[in-house]
Amino acid sequence: MNSGLGDAADIFGILVSVIIVAAMLIWVERRLLAVWQDRLGPNRVGTFGLMQVVADMIKMFFKEDWIPPFSDKLVFVLAPTIVFITMLTGFAVIPFAPGVGIIDFNFGLLYFLALSSLSVYSVVLAGYASNNKYSLLGALRAAAQTVSYEVFMGISIMGVVMLSGTFNLREIVEAQRSGWFIIPQFFGFLIFLVAIVAESRRAPLDLPEAEQELVAGFHTEYSGMKFGMFFVGEYLGITLSSAVIVTLFFGGWLGPWLPPLIWFCLKTAIGILFFILLRGALPRPRYDQLMTFGWKVLLPAGLLNLLVTGAVLLSLHG
Amino acid sequence: MARIEIDGESYEVEDGDNLLSACLSLGLDLPYFCWHPAMGSAGACRQCAVIQYKDAEDSRGRLVMACMTPVTGSMRVSIAAEQAREFRSDNIELLMINHPHDCPVCEEGGECHLQDMTVMTGHTFRRYRGRKRTHNNQNLGPFINHEMNRCIACYRCVRFYGEYAGGHDLQVFGVHNNVYFGRFEDGALESEFSGNLVEVCPTGVFTDKTFSAHYSRKWDLQTAPSICVHCSLGCNIAPGERYGELRRVINRYNGDVNGYFLCDRGRFGYGFVNSPERIRKPLLKGHPEITAAMAEKHFHDVLKAAKATIGIGSPRASLEANFALRTLVGEENFFLGLDDTEHTLLETITGMMRNGGIHSPSLREVEQADAVLILGEDVTHSAPRLALSLRQAARNAAFALAGTMHIPLWQDASIRQIQSQARSPLFIASICATRLDDIATDTYQGGPEDIARLGFAIAHHLNHESPEPAGLGNAENSLAAAVAAGLKLAKRPLIVSGTSCSSLAVIQAAYNVAKALPGQNPQLTFTMPECNSLGLAIMGGKRLQQAFERMNENLADSVIILENDLYRRAPGPNVDLFLKTAAHAVVIDSLINATAEKAGLQLPAAAFAESEGTLVNNEGRAQRFFPVYPAPEPARGSWQWLTGALENFQWRHHDDLTAACAITFPALAAITGVSPGADYTIKGCKIPRQPHRYSGRTAMHSDINVREPGQPHDAETPFSFSMEGAMAQVPPGLLPVIWAPGWDSNQSINKFQEETGGHLRDGDAGVRLIEKSGSLEWFRDIPAAFKPQQEVWRIIRLPHIFGSEELSLHSPSIAERLSSSCLFMNPLDAGTLGVSAGEQVAIINLAGSPEDSARDEDELIDLEENSVLEIVAQIDKTLPRGLLVITAGLPEFQFINYWTQVTLKKIHQEGLS
Amino acid sequence: MLSQLRSLWEVLKHTFVKPDTVEYPEQRRELFPRYRGRIILTRDPDGEERCVACNLCAVACPVDCIALQKAEDENGRWYPGFFRINFSRCIMCGFCEEACPTNAIQLTPDFEMCEYDRQNMVYEKQHLLIDGTGKYHDYNFYRVAGMTIGGKTKGQAENELPPVDVKTLLP
């Protein structure tokens, strides 16, 4: 194990900064979308509207904490915490910089995959517990979407694992000193990108909440802070996803001149921006298109990528 | 039936009908103006042009006026043909050339037939740039506004006013395009049916002046089906409300009863509902302000504390309210609250109708009668709408003659022409001249006894088993023979009588005539004083006099008076004593009157437009009226006050009360079927009282509170106080508003009739309770002839359309037309007194009538003060000697008994020579 | 795929486009004269109320927020006895202005009418009626209509002949 990982300062610092980043993303996303739509976005509360987040939080905290009488109450309350917790624990394996992180697992990548698939329980349970047809439809979509894209996500990053020969995220970063994996694994990256957008249920693949069809999908019945958990959970998911993409394909903390942590944060920030740009630019596909694309395009492409990577590796090293 | 082809579609239509009527009966839209289902075709407006083709090959066809074209088998016509459409559009453009730019300030706007037709023909743009012809208007009295500029010269007004209703003072003047419809000079229209001009006129020349004073558009009025409460005929009306005020009354079509027309009392008498004399709050003597809850509690306390409570019913309250009172006080304490004579008359009439075996006709049947005898009634004043029907009945001979001459019955001008050659016999025997005398075959004036004797004589001529009056004069005898001969020839003879001359003998004579008629279908109809007189009589109960006695004997100590002014029913001193003796007197009424003023507790009752109930008209037809708007708090329906006081609250809803009433009185069993109950819905929706375009919903109450109140809930009727609900598929008899797409005016009724002018689809409203059965013996009590005595006169109270009815008296417009409070006398009598018209006389000894002479002296406390009445005398040539006529029901004559013997004295006015 | 990338690029380019947002209330836009804002009642060129209480605005109103009552002065001129607009319901659609046959009811470019108390959004006639003619300067309904009002009898309106003498038979 690397030294300096997992001490209290790391744990506390990462927890706080991740939550703050996630919260600030609420504001960042609204401002960025506004910029790309030739608007200004929230600019009234505090400097540049930065305190908008605080205002929103105050609003959410003071909203009636309503639990529908027709719901499955225990599950209804638990569901939003699951997404929050899984996303947060996901950050445990992220290699922010040498010596900065919480834990260094040899199976770090698998751990991330496991947690990201766990988060779908939150959605499914929320949809089920709401006892509302829109919520249930949203949950069903979420389940099917996550289960499908899980497969390609796993397959798409196997190329990275083959190149680096490890599941340890820090070692994967180190393995990119000679070159970012985006270059040899470009197709893998594309597949992973699509898959992780689908996994985090972000626009344009936000079919589980598709407000035009399903009101608000799985969180239709949620309000107040329980809705807030879903909301922040989603931004945590974006941050986590960007961090993982950076780690796997963009060389993690590696970079010249600047300290590693800054490099990591910069790259992650660009990733996040890209997520927001995706939401601002692309329309949502139909559900059948999403599934068709996954199974008929991404799966063969992923397998092909794996095959080619394997063949090339074998031919080079074999 | 004939099969005709219209625009390529084949239809089955009535043979002999005119093409326009046939098209409208089929539900097709064809513009028209001058044709009216009740008045036939005139061919004046040229609007209903269609193309008629010679045969199947003819492709050009020729333009014909549909209203003047009889339907023949296999005829081929086109409404939609370009040439016909263009003609109709051009015609409207010509009619509109002089039409003023008035629609925004016209009371007809929004329910204007001319607007409908203009839109229907597609004339949307005025091309005429010349100057418009104008006319000066006339002041036509308190009922009707005149705006001649709007006229399109369809002639409907004069055809209705003169030819249909028999008025003489509305005529057409001028020539070519200057024709003018009006009076010779300014002045109130004389006809009692002038109000119908508002509905007959297809545009805004004649509009409702009383409505204009608090005007709202048709689409803004909340309306519910209702029944006129101003006479016994039970005409169907549609009262409209806006901002909590009753705004107007219009005709509601009922094919069996009133058809298209109302009388002016029915149309303009609604003003009492908005009157400042309404009882708006409960009033407890000696307490400054009490709430409804306190009043209710006090009412219950009175009932609980009382030894026995007398209940006095009312002929102007619904069956249900009377029944609730009867249940509350118990059958032995329930009294009908009728004038003593009237009680006897109504009992007799009810007996004749139920067991006399003679058909009681609806107004539609009256119009089909081919010989009429009126005994002792001036129908125009006692039951005005009946007079209009009788006028049509007189035309039946002309119709029959037209049939032999192959003239179609809708050819109005031709029928009017041959009317001079043939007129159905109409005989009128009355106290003095009546408004129907102009179409009468023969008239007779005499005292009530003389009228009865003439009736008995006619009966005797018809059937010798009928008793013969002794000592009949030659003139009378030959008249009786002539009348009998006239009636004998008729297929559908009709006898009309009633309570106007307060004579039992007259009614019995009328029955004898009807019974003696050899024809298969003798019909007998009686007019009665009030809207539910017959219903109350069927229910039955004790006399008012008995209530007084009961109170005097100390068998009861409190009294509930339901919608009744006892001072109109019994001599004042008696009522005074009665109310004084009662420990508690509770009056439930809508208007302040003498009785209510004396009562310890006044409970505000909803007026007819604010409550629901069932009324039985003179024909024996039970009809339901519904609240147009919720009774303003704290007023509530009389039945609600009464059922609220019942100990076990068994009748929470009006429907329960109606059902209980039907069970208690087998004769009224059918009243549950009069209308659907409160649970009636169409596809789960109630029937909306407000049109779908009702405006201002979110602003009308916002001055009080910007938060809008919920719509009031109506738990008692199938209607809702809302614009939402079932619009289509409402049975036409229940339709609050008559409207069809493209037909905003009242002419849209065509869309709801089986055929134009026929019955409503799904049946006319109301249920007949009485069908002919049984037979009665001949009546044999023939009175002696009336002999005028020296220096002694007998006072006769005759009804007058404006003044005799209690409620309409409080309507401001009616008050303007009120019958003058004067005394009519024979010129010879006037001569002996030396009185000429317009001079004052004093009536002396008002209280002394023969029957009353035996009355206890103690009861007649204040008679001396009342016994002289100074009054203006007028001369009536047709009045028999020895009789003095006053208008019944006028407040100043209230205490004068019927048939009172009086003496007269001329008053010499000082200052005059 | 290419189109997706293109749209991503196109959207990204907007980073450098100036926002359209007008920062009300610091910045205010010039509103067009026909902007549909607060409703007023105007007067005719003679200074009389234009509204004749025909009720057409009320029936045209899709949210039923206009209520009025016709009254008549001693000269036969119709006017609204009361005229009430519940602006808390009004959607400024302008149908009332379109329906008005006398150009009485007009919408103005003023829209700043917020209130803390909703009751203050209820405007009565004295709040609505202005002293001018509004957008339409010359129209006077009663000069065109055929009704007699004070100062104008039959035949004195625009394009009218003097009243016919019905008792003459001359052509």
Tab-separated table of C-alpha atoms in Angstrom, chain A residues 10-132:
chain	number	residue	atom	x	y	z
A	10	ASP	CA	-7.452	12.776	3.450
A	11	ILE	CA	-10.796	11.312	4.361
A	12	PHE	CA	-12.198	14.521	5.700
A	13	GLY	CA	-10.710	16.706	3.003
A	14	ILE	CA	-11.934	14.524	0.175
A	15	LEU	CA	-15.394	14.099	1.683
A	16	VAL	CA	-15.892	17.790	2.179
A	17	SER	CA	-14.409	18.909	-1.096
A	18	VAL	CA	-16.329	16.306	-3.079
A	19	ILE	CA	-19.622	17.330	-1.517
A	20	ILE	CA	-18.830	20.999	-2.022
A	21	VAL	CA	-17.913	20.405	-5.621
A	22	ALA	CA	-21.095	18.440	-6.160
A	23	ALA	CA	-23.144	21.205	-4.610
A	24	MET	CA	-21.384	23.902	-6.563
A	25	LEU	CA	-22.039	21.924	-9.699
A	26	ILE	CA	-25.679	22.791	-9.320
A	27	TRP	CA	-24.726	26.384	-9.866
A	28	VAL	CA	-22.035	25.596	-12.447
A	29	GLU	CA	-24.410	23.576	-14.560
A	30	ARG	CA	-27.067	26.258	-14.549
A	31	ARG	CA	-24.589	28.982	-15.416
A	32	LEU	CA	-22.948	26.922	-18.156
A	33	LEU	CA	-26.232	25.900	-19.719
A	34	ALA	CA	-27.204	29.548	-19.628
A	35	VAL	CA	-23.981	30.552	-21.342
A	36	TRP	CA	-24.503	28.046	-24.106
A	37	GLN	CA	-28.108	29.182	-24.468
A	38	ASP	CA	-27.097	32.850	-24.626
A	39	ARG	CA	-28.531	33.566	-21.221
A	40	LEU	CA	-27.021	34.636	-17.939
A	41	GLY	CA	-28.268	32.032	-15.535
A	42	PRO	CA	-28.496	32.557	-11.786
A	43	ASN	CA	-26.556	35.739	-11.073
A	44	ARG	CA	-28.537	37.470	-8.392
A	45	VAL	CA	-27.739	35.669	-5.129
A	46	GLY	CA	-24.243	36.583	-3.988
A	47	THR	CA	-21.321	37.333	-6.283
A	48	PHE	CA	-22.023	35.837	-9.706
A	49	GLY	CA	-24.964	34.112	-8.107
A	50	LEU	CA	-22.651	31.794	-6.227
A	51	MET	CA	-24.918	31.778	-3.228
A	52	GLN	CA	-27.699	30.359	-5.374
A	53	VAL	CA	-26.684	26.959	-4.019
A	54	VAL	CA	-27.202	28.182	-0.500
A	55	ALA	CA	-30.546	29.632	-1.435
A	56	ASP	CA	-31.543	26.372	-3.043
A	57	MET	CA	-30.423	24.454	-0.009
A	58	ILE	CA	-32.368	26.672	2.328
A	59	LYS	CA	-35.376	26.212	0.132
A	60	MET	CA	-34.977	22.466	0.111
A	61	PHE	CA	-34.416	22.194	3.829
A	62	PHE	CA	-37.528	24.168	4.573
A	63	LYS	CA	-39.745	22.354	2.171
A	64	GLU	CA	-42.301	20.037	3.656
A	65	ASP	CA	-40.706	16.642	4.077
A	66	TRP	CA	-43.579	14.819	2.519
A	67	ILE	CA	-43.870	11.070	2.456
A	68	PRO	CA	-46.797	9.983	0.316
A	69	PRO	CA	-49.356	8.047	2.334
A	70	PHE	CA	-49.589	5.451	-0.405
A	71	SER	CA	-45.856	4.780	-0.470
A	72	ASP	CA	-43.737	2.060	1.116
A	73	LYS	CA	-42.446	4.445	3.743
A	74	LEU	CA	-39.261	2.796	4.936
A	75	VAL	CA	-37.967	2.086	1.454
A	76	PHE	CA	-39.099	5.513	0.327
A	77	VAL	CA	-36.876	7.121	2.935
A	78	LEU	CA	-33.926	4.772	2.403
A	79	ALA	CA	-33.771	4.946	-1.387
A	80	PRO	CA	-32.225	8.400	-1.796
A	81	THR	CA	-29.547	7.658	0.797
A	82	ILE	CA	-28.316	4.680	-1.224
A	83	VAL	CA	-27.346	6.740	-4.230
A	84	PHE	CA	-25.693	9.274	-2.022
A	85	ILE	CA	-23.689	6.705	-0.087
A	86	THR	CA	-22.632	4.577	-3.056
A	87	MET	CA	-21.452	7.619	-4.950
A	88	LEU	CA	-19.500	8.914	-1.984
A	89	THR	CA	-17.892	5.579	-1.216
A	90	GLY	CA	-16.981	5.346	-4.867
A	91	PHE	CA	-14.523	8.173	-4.289
A	92	ALA	CA	-12.574	5.960	-1.880
A	93	VAL	CA	-10.549	4.370	-4.667
A	94	ILE	CA	-10.043	7.449	-6.816
A	95	PRO	CA	-6.318	8.222	-7.101
A	96	PHE	CA	-6.368	11.982	-6.766
A	97	ALA	CA	-2.611	12.292	-6.642
A	98	PRO	CA	0.289	10.337	-5.276
A	99	GLY	CA	-0.346	10.241	-1.582
A	100	VAL	CA	-3.774	11.740	-1.838
A	101	GLY	CA	-6.647	9.299	-1.640
A	102	ILE	CA	-8.422	7.139	0.814
A	103	ILE	CA	-7.526	3.613	-0.051
A	104	ASP	CA	-5.471	1.833	-2.625
A	105	PHE	CA	-7.181	-1.341	-3.714
A	106	ASN	CA	-5.702	-3.831	-6.093
A	107	PHE	CA	-9.187	-4.330	-7.442
A	108	GLY	CA	-10.043	-0.614	-7.394
A	109	LEU	CA	-11.579	-0.666	-10.829
A	110	LEU	CA	-13.847	-3.564	-9.951
A	111	TYR	CA	-14.834	-1.760	-6.782
A	112	PHE	CA	-15.878	1.256	-8.825
A	113	LEU	CA	-17.869	-0.918	-11.200
A	114	ALA	CA	-19.568	-2.637	-8.305
A	115	LEU	CA	-20.569	0.573	-6.607
A	116	SER	CA	-21.775	2.239	-9.741
A	117	SER	CA	-24.087	-0.681	-10.383
A	118	LEU	CA	-25.266	-0.613	-6.776
A	119	SER	CA	-26.535	2.894	-7.212
A	120	VAL	CA	-29.266	1.671	-9.486
A	121	TYR	CA	-30.894	0.075	-6.456
A	122	SER	CA	-31.541	3.520	-5.181
A	123	VAL	CA	-33.468	4.383	-8.298
A	124	VAL	CA	-35.335	1.110	-8.497
A	125	LEU	CA	-36.314	1.206	-4.850
A	126	ALA	CA	-37.359	4.850	-5.083
A	127	GLY	CA	-39.556	4.086	-8.050
A	128	TYR	CA	-41.061	1.057	-6.407
A	129	ALA	CA	-41.628	2.716	-3.042
A	130	SER	CA	-43.319	5.750	-4.549
A	131	ASN	CA	-46.189	3.530	-5.638
A	132	ASN	CA	-46.823	5.742	-8.604
